[in-house]
Short mmCIF file of C-alpha atoms and ligand atoms in Angstrom, two decimals:
data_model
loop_
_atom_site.label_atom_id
_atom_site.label_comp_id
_atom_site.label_asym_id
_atom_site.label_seq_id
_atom_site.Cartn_x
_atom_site.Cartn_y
_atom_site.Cartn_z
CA UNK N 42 -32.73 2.53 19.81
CA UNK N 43 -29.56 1.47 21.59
CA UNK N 44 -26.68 2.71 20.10
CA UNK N 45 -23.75 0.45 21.66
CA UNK N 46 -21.42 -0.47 20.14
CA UNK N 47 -17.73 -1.31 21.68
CA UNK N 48 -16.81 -4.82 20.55
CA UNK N 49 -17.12 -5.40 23.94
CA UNK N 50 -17.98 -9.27 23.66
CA UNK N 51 -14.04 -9.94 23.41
CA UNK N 52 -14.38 -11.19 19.64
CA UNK N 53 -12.29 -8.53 18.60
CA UNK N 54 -10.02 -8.65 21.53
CA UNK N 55 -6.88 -9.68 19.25
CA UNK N 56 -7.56 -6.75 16.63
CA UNK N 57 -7.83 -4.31 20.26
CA UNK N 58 -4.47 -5.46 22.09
CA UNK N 59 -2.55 -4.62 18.48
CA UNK N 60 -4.20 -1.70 17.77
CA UNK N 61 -3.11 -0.09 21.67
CA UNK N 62 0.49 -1.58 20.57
CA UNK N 63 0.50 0.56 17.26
CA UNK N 64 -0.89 3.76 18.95
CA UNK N 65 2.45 3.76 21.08
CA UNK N 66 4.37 3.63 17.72
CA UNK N 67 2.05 5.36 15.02
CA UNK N 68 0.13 8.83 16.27
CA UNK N 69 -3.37 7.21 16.67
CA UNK N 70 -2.59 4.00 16.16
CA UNK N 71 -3.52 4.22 12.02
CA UNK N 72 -1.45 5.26 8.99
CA UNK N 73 -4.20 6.97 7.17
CA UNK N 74 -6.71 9.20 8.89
CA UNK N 75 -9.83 8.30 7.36
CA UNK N 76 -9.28 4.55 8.25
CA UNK N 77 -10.00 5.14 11.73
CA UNK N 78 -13.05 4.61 13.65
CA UNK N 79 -14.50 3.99 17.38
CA UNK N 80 -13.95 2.18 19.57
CA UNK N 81 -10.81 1.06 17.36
CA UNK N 82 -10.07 0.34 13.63
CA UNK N 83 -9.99 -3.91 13.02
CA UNK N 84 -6.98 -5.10 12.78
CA UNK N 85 -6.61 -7.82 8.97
CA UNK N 86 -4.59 -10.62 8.98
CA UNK N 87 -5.54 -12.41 5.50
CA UNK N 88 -7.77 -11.30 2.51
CA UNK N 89 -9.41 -13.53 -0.47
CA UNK N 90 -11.56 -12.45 -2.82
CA UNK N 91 -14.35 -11.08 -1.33
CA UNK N 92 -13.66 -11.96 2.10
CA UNK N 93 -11.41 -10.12 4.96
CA UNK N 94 -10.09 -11.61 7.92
CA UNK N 95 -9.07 -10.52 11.31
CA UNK N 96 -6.81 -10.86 13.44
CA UNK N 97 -8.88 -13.22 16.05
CA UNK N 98 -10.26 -15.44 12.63
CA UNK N 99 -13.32 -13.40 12.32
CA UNK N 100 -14.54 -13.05 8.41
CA UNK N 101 -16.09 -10.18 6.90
CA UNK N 102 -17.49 -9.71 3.42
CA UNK N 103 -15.73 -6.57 2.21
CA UNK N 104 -17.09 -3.51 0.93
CA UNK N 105 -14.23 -0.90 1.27
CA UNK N 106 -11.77 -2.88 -0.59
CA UNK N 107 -9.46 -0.77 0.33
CA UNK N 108 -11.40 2.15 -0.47
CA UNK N 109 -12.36 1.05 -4.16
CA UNK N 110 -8.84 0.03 -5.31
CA UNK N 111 -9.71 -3.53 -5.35
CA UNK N 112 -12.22 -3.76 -8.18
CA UNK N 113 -11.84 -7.62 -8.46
CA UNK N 114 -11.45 -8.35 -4.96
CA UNK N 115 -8.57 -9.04 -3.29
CA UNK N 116 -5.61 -11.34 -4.63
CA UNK N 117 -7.00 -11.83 -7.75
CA UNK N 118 -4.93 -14.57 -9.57
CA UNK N 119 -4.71 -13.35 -13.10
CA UNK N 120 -3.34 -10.05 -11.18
CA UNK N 121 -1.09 -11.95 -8.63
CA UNK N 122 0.72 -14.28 -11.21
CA UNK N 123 0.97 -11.17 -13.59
CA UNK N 124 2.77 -8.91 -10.94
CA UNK N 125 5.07 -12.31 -10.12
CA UNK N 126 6.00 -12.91 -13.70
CA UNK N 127 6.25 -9.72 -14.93
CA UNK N 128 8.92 -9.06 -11.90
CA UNK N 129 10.83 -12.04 -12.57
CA UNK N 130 10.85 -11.79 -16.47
CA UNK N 131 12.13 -8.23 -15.82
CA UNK N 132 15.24 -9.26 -13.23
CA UNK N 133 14.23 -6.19 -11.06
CA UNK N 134 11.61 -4.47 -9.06
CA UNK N 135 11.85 -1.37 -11.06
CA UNK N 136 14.52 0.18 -13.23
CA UNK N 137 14.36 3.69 -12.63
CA UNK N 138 14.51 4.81 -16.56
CA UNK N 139 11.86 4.24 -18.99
CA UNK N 140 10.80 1.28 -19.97
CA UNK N 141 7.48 -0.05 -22.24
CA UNK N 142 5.16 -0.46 -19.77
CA UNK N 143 4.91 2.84 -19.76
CA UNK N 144 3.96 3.58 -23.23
CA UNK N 145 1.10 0.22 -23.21
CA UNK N 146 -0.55 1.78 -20.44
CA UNK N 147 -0.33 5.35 -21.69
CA UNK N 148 -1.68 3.89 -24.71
CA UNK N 149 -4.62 1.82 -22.90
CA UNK N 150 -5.53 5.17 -20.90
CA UNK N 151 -5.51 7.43 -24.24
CA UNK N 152 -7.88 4.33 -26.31
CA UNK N 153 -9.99 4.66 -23.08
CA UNK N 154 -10.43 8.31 -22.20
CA UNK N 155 -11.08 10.01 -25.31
CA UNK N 156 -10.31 13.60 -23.86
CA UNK N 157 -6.72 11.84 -22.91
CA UNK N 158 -3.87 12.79 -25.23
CA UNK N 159 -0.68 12.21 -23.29
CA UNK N 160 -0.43 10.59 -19.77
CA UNK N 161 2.16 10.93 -16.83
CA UNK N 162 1.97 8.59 -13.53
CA UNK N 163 2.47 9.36 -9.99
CA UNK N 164 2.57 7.45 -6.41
CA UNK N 165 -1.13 8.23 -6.00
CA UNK N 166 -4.46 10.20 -6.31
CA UNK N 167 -3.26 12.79 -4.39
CA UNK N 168 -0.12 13.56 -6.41
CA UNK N 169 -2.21 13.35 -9.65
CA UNK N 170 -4.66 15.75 -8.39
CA UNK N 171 -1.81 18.18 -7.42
CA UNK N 172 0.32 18.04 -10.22
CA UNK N 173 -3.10 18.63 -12.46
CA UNK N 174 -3.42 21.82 -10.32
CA UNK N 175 0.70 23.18 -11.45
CA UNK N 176 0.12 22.07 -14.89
CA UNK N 177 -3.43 24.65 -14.70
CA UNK N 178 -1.92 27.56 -12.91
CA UNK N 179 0.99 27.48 -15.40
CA UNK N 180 -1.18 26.96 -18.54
CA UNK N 181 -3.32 29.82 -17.25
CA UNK N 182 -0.91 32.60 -15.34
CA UNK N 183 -3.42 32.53 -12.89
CA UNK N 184 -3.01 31.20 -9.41
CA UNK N 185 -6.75 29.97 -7.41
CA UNK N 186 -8.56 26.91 -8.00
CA UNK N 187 -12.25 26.49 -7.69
CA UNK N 188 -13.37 22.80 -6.20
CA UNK N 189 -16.70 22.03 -4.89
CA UNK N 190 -18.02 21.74 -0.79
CA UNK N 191 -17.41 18.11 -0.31
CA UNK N 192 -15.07 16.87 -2.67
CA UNK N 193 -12.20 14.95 -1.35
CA UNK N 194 -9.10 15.13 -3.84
CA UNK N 195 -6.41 14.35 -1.29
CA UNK N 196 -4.72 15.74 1.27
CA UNK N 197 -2.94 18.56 0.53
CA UNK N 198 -3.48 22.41 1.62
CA UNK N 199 -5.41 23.64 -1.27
CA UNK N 200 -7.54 21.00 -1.72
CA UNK N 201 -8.28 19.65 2.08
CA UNK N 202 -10.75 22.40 2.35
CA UNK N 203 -14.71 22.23 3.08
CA UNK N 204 -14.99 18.04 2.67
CA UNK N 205 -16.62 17.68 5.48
CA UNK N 206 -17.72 20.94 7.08
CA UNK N 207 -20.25 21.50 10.00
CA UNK N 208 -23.14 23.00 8.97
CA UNK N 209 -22.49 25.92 11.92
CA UNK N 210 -19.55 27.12 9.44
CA UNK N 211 -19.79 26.18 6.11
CA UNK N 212 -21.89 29.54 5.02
CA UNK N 213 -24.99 30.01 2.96
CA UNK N 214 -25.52 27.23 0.69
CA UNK N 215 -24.72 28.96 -2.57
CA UNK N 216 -22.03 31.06 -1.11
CA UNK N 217 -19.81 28.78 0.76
CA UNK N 218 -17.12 29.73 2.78
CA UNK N 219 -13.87 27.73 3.03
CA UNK N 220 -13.17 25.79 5.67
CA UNK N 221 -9.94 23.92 6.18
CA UNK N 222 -9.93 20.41 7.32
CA UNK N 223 -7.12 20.48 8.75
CA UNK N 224 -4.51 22.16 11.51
CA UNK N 225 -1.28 23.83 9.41
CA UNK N 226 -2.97 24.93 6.64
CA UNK N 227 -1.42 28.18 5.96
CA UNK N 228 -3.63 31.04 5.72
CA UNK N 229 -2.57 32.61 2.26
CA UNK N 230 -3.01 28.71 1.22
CA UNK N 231 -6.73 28.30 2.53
CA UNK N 232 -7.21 31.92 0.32
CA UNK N 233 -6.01 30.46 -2.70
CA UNK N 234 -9.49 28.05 -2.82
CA UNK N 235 -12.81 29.28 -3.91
CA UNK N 236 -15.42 26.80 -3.01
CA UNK N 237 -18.24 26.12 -4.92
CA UNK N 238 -21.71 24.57 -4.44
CA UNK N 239 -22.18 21.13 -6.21
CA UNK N 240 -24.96 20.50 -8.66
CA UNK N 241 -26.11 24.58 -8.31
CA UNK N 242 -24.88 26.19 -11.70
CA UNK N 243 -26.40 29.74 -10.95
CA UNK N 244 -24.58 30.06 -7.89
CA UNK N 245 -21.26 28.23 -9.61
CA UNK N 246 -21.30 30.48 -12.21
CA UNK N 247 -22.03 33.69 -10.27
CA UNK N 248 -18.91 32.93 -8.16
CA UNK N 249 -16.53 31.76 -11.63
CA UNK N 250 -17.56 35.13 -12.85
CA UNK N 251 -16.76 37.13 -9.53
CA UNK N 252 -13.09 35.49 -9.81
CA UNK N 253 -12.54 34.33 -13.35
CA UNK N 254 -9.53 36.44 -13.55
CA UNK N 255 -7.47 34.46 -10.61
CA UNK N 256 -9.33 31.08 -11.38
CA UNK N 257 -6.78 28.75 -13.17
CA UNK N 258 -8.65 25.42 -12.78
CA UNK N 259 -12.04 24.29 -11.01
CA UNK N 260 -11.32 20.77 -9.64
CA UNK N 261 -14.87 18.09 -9.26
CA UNK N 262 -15.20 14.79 -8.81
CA UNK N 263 -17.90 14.35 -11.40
CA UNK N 264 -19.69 12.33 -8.93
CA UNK N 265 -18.92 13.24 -5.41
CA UNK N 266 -17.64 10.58 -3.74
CA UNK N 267 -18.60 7.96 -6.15
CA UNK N 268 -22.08 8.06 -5.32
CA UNK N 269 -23.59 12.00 -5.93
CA UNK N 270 -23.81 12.37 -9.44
CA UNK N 271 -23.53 15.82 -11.29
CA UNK N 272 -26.53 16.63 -12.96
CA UNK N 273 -26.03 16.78 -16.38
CA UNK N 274 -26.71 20.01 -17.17
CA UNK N 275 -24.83 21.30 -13.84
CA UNK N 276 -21.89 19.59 -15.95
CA UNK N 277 -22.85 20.82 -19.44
CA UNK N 278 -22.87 24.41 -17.93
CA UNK N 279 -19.59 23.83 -15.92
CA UNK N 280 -17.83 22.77 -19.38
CA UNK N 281 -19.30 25.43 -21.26
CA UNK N 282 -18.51 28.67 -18.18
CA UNK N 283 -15.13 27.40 -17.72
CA UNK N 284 -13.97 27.36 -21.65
CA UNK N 285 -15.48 30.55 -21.53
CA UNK N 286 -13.55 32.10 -18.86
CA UNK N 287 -10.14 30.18 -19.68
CA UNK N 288 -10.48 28.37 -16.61
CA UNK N 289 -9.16 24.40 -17.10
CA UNK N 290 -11.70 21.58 -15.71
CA UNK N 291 -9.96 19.27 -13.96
CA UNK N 292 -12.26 15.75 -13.45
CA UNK N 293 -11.22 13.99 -10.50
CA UNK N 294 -12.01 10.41 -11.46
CA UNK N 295 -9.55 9.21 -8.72
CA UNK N 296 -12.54 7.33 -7.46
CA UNK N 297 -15.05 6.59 -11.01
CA UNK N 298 -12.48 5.69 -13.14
CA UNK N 299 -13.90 1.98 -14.21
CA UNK N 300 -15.56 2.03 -11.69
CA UNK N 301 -18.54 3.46 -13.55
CA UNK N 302 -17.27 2.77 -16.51
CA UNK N 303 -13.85 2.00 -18.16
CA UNK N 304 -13.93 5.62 -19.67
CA UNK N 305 -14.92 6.96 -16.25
CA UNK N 306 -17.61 9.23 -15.76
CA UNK N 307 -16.99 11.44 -18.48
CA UNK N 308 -17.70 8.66 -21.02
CA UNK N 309 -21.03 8.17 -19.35
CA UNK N 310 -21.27 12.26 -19.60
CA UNK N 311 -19.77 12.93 -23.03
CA UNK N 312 -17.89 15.67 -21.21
CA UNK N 313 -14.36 16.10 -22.23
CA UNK N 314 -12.28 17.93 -19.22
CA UNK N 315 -9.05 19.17 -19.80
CA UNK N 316 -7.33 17.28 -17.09
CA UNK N 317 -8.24 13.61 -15.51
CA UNK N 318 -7.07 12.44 -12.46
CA UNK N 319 -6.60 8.89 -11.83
CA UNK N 320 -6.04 6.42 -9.50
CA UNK N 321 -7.03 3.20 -7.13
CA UNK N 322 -8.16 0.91 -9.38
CA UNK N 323 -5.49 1.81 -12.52
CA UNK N 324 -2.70 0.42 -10.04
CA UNK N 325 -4.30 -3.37 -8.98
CA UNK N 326 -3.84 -2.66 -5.69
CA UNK N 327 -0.75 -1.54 -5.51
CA UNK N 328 -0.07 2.61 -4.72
CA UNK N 329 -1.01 4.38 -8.73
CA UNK N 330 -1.71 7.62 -9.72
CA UNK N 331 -2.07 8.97 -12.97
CA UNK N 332 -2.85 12.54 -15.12
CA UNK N 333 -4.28 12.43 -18.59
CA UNK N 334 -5.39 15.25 -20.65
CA UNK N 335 -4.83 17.62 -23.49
CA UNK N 336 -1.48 17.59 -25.06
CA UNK N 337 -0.97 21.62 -25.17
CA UNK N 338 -1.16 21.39 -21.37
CA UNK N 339 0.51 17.88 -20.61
CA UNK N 340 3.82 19.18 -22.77
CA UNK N 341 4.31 21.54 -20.20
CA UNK N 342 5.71 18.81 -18.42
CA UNK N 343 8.45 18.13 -20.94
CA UNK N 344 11.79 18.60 -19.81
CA UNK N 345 13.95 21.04 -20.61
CA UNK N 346 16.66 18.87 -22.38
CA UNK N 347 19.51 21.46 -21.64
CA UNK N 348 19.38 21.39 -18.14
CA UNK N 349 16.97 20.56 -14.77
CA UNK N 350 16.22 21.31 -11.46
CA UNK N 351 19.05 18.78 -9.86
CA UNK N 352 21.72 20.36 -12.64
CA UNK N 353 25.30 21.43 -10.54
CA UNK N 354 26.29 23.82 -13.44
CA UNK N 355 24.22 26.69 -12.44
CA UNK N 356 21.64 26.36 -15.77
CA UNK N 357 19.25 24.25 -14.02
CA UNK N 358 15.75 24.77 -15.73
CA UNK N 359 14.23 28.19 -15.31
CA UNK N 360 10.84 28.70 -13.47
CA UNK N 361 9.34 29.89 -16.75
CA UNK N 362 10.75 26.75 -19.11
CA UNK N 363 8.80 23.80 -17.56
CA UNK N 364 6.21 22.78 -15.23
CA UNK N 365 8.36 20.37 -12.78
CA UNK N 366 7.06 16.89 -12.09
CA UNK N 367 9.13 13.92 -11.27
CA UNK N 368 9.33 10.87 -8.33
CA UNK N 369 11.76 7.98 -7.97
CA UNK N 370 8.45 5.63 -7.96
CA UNK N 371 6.45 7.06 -11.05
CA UNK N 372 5.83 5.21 -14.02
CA UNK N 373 6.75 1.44 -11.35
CA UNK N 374 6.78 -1.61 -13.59
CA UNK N 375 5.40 -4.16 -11.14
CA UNK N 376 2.52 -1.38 -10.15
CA UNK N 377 1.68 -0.70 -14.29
CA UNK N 378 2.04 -5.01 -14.81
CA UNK N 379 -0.53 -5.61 -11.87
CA UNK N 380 -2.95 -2.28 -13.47
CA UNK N 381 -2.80 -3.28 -17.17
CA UNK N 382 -3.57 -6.84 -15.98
CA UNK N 383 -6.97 -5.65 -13.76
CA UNK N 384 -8.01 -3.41 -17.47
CA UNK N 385 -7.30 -6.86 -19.18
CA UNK N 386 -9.90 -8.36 -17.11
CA UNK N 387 -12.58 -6.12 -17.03
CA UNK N 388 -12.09 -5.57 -20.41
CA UNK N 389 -13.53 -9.05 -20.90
CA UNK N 390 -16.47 -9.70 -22.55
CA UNK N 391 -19.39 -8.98 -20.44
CA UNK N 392 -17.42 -8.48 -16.96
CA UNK N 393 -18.35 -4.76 -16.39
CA UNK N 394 -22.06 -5.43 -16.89
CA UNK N 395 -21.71 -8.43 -14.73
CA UNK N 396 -20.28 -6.22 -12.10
CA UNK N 397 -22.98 -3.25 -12.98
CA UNK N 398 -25.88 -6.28 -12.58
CA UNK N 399 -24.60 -7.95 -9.11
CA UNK N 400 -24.58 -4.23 -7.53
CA UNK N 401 -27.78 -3.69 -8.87
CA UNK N 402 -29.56 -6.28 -7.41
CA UNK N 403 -27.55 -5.69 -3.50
CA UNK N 404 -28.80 -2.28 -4.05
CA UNK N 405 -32.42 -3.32 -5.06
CA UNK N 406 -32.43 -5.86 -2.24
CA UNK N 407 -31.43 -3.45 -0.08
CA UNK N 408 -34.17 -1.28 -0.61
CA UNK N 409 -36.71 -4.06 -0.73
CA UNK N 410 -35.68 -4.85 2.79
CA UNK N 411 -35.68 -1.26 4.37
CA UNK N 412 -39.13 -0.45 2.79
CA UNK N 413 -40.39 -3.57 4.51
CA UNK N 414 -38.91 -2.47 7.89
CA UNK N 415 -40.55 1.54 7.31
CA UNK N 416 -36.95 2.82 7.41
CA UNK N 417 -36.87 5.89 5.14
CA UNK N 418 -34.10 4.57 2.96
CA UNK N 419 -32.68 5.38 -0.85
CA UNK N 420 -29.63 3.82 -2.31
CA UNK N 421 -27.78 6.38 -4.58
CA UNK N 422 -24.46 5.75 -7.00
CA UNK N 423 -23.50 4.43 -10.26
CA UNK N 424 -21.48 1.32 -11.47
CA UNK N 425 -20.05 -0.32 -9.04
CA UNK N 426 -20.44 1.97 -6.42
CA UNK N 427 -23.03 3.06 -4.38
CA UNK N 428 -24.35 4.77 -0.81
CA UNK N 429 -27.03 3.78 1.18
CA UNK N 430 -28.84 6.64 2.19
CA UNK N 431 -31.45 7.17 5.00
CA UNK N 432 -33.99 9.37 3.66
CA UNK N 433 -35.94 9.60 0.74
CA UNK N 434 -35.04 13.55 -0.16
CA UNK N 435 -33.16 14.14 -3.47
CA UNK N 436 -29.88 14.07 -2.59
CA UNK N 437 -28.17 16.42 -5.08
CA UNK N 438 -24.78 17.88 -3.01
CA UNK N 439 -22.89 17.45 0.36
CA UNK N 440 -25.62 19.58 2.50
CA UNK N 441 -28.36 17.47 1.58
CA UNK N 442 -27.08 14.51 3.27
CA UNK N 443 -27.20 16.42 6.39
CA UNK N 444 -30.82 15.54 6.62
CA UNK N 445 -30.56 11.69 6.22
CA UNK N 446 -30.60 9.91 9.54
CA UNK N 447 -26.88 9.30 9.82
CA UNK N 448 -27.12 8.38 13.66
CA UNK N 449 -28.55 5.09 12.62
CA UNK N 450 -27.10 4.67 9.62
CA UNK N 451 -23.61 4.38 11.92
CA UNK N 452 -25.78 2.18 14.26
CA UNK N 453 -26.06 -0.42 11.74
CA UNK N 454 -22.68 -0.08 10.42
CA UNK N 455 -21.11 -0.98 13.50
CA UNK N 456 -23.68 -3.82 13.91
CA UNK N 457 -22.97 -5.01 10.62
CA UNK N 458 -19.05 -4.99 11.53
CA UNK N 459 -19.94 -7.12 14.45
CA UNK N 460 -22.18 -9.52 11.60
CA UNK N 461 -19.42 -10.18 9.59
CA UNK N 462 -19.61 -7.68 6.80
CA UNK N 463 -17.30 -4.85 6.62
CA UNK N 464 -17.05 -0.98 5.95
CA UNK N 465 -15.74 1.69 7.53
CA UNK N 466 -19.29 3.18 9.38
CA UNK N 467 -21.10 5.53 6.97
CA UNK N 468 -18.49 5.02 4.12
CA UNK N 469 -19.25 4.31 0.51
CA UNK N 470 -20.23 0.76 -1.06
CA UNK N 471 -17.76 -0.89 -3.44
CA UNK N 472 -18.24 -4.05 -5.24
CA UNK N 473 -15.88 -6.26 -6.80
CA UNK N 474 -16.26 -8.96 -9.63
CA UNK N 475 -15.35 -11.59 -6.45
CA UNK N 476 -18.57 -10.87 -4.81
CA UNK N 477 -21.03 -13.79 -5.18
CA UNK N 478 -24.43 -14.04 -4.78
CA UNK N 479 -24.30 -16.06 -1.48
CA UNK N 480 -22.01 -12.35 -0.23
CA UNK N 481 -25.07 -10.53 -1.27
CA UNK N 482 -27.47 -13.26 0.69
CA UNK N 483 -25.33 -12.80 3.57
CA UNK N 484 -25.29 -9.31 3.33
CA UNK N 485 -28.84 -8.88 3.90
CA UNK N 486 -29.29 -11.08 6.11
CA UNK N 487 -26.76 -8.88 8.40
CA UNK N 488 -28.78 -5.92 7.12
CA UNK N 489 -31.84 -7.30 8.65
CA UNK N 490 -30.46 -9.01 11.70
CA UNK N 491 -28.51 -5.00 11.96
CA UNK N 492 -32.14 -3.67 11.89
CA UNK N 493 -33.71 -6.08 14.41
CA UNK N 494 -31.32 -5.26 16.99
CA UNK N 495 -31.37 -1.69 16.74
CA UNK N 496 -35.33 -1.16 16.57
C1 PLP G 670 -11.80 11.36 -5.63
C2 PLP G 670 -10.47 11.15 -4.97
N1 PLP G 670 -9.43 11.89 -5.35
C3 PLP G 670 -8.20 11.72 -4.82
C4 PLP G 670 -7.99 10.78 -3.83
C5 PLP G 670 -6.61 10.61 -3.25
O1 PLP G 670 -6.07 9.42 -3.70
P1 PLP G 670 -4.91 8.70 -2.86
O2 PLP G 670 -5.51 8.25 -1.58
O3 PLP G 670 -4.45 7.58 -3.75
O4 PLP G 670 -3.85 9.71 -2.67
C6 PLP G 670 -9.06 9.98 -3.41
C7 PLP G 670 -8.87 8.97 -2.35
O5 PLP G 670 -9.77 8.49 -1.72
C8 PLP G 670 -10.33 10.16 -4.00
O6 PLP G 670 -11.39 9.42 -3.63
#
């Protein structure tokens, strides 16, 4: 099997000459981490619907979409000409008070997410996820979290922790150990996370036990990485030890939320966490966060209306009167416009199971083809995401997809960058309601043509 693979042809030759320009400006050439990959990240020039396209006119059909913001593809009209208006009915790009955008999303999210009482917005994932955290360690007095061996939930110190460890360190399987994923996390930060095995409630519940006293939330997406669902009963359990123990379940549904459903995951669960995370595809496209949940623990947020943080007479808010949250950005018309505009549409009479259908049958075909070629291959996710896997083992957790054949999984990815479909190699499928059936004909075509040239 050869793996090449350098876009050596000179096709990408454009997207290579900018990308050696921005690594003399921008450490590595990439703003985000995770976007890069060898020989170099492709370089876009234009977007439409389902389509990308480079810098030297090459065309992809696109299956990142921008890791699963884009949920109707990109430049959607409806959401375009929403943003537009909405900015120029409004005489500004934001206003930096309140204003009732606000309160109609707040009000879509709470009609959505039943276990959502009262909402607050941020920038992104990352800063919901956080701020969940300081809203459960000051509901609770207690000060660790719990989150599960490969769970991303942005990168901060507590929570950039065993995503991705090597099996050499990451421990026994029900006892994992935490590993940072990253240089300058501080020691006493890396101690403050327990990790916990995925889909294993024994072992989860063993270790909740062990530290249920300095446990104030445990943090899951309640299916890793959009495509490793929790078992139900792992979940059941998890709701059920963590009331217990006055721990505070935080659902991560950064990724799920309408993507698998317009409630998210725990709609398709009946599992009512105490915290939600949002994100991606709440914002249209443009950068969204957002934290739900119930309203004893959200009205710690609530300002102290004497005083605050940035007071200059000396009675700014005391550590024990609020939990702090704030950001020049939060709450951004034009952002909340574009968002309530994307719910509008999928909200639409028979657009979700549209979506839910057309992934369906690219993940059916998908398997039809691989069987035919003998390639041990499974396709595993819900909605409107999915993975392609290469093995037929239940995957269940992180460790299991050690044993799919990942080498040539990668091999085909980078083929099928070169064929005119793209995702970042071994990254997660996301569809969009742009994607057509002639995208899903082309896309296994480039599947097959992938295979051919690598066996
Ligand atoms: C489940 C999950 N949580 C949190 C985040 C962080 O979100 P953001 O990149 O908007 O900060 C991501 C991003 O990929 C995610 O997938």
């Amino acid at each position: 099997m050869g793996l090449k693979f350098s876009f050596e042809d000179g096709r990408k030759a454009q997207s290579q000459g900018l990308f050696n320009e921005a690594e003399h400006v921008i450490p590595g050439g990439i703003s985000a981490n995770i976007k890069y990959f060898s020989p170099h990240p492709i370089v876009m020039e234009k977007a439409a619907g389902s389509k990308l396209y480079d810098v030297d006119g090459e065309e992809y059909i696109d299956y990142s979409l921008c890791y699963g913001a884009l949920i109707t593809g990109h430049g959607h009209k409806r959401i375009i000409s929403a943003a537009n208006q909405y900015m120029e009915s409004i005489g500004t790009t934001i206003f930096g008070t309140p204003h009732k955008l606000e309160i109609t999303m707040a009000q879509k999210l709470i009609d959505l997410y039943p276990s959502i009482d009262m909402v607050r917005y941020t920038n992104s994932g990352l800063e919901a996820t956080l701020f969940a955290i300081r809203l459960a360690v000051a509901y609770t007095g207690k000060n660790k979290i719990g989150k599960f061996e490969g769970h991303y939930h942005g990168g901060y110190d507590e929570v950039l922790v065993s995503v991705n460890p090597n099996e050499q360190e990451a421990g026994e399987s029900d006892n994992p150990i935490a590993i940072p994923e990253s240089k300058g996390i501080p020691e006493d930060k890396l101690s403050q996370t327990i990790v916990l095995p995925f889909n294993d409630l024994d072992a989860t519940e063993r270790i909740l036990r062990t530290h249920a006293n300095e446990l104030a939330a445990v943090i899951l997406e309640p299916i890793q990485g959009g495509f490793i669902p929790a078992e139900p009963p792992f979940l059941e359990g998890l709701r059920k030890l963590t009331n217990e123990l006055n721990i505070l379940l935080i659902f991560d549904e950064v990724k799920t939320g309408f993507r698998v459903d317009l409630g998210g995951a725990q709609s398709i669960y009946n599992i009512t966490p105490d915290l939600t995370a949002l994100g991606k595809v709440l914002g249209g496209g443009f950068p969204v966060g957002a934290i739900g949940g119930r309203k004893d623990i959200m009205m710690l947020s609530s300002p102290n209306k004497e005083s605050d943080v940035f007071s200059v007479d000396g009675k700014s808010s005391h550590k024990n009167d609020v939990v702090f949250h704030s950001g020049t950005y939060n709450g951004h018309p034009i952002v909340l416009s574009a968002g309530l505009e994307t719910i509008h549409l999928l909200e639409e009479e028979g657009v979700m199971k549209q979506l839910f259908n057309k992934t369906n049958s690219l993940r059916r075909q998908l398997e039809a083809l691989y069987a035919s070629y003998n390639i041990p291959m499974q396709t595993i996710g819900m909605g409107s995401i999915f993975n392609i896997v290469l093995s037929l083992d239940t995957i269940r957790n992180y460790r299991d997809m050690w044993r799919a054949d990942n080498k040539l999984r990668e091999a085909i990815d980078r083929e099928l960058l070169d064929l005119g479909v793209f995702l970042k190699p071994l990254n997660r499928y996301s569809m969009s309601t742009s994607h057509d059936d002639m995208d899903i004909k082309q896309t296994i075509n480039a599947h097959e043509t992938a295979i051919k040239r690598l066996l």
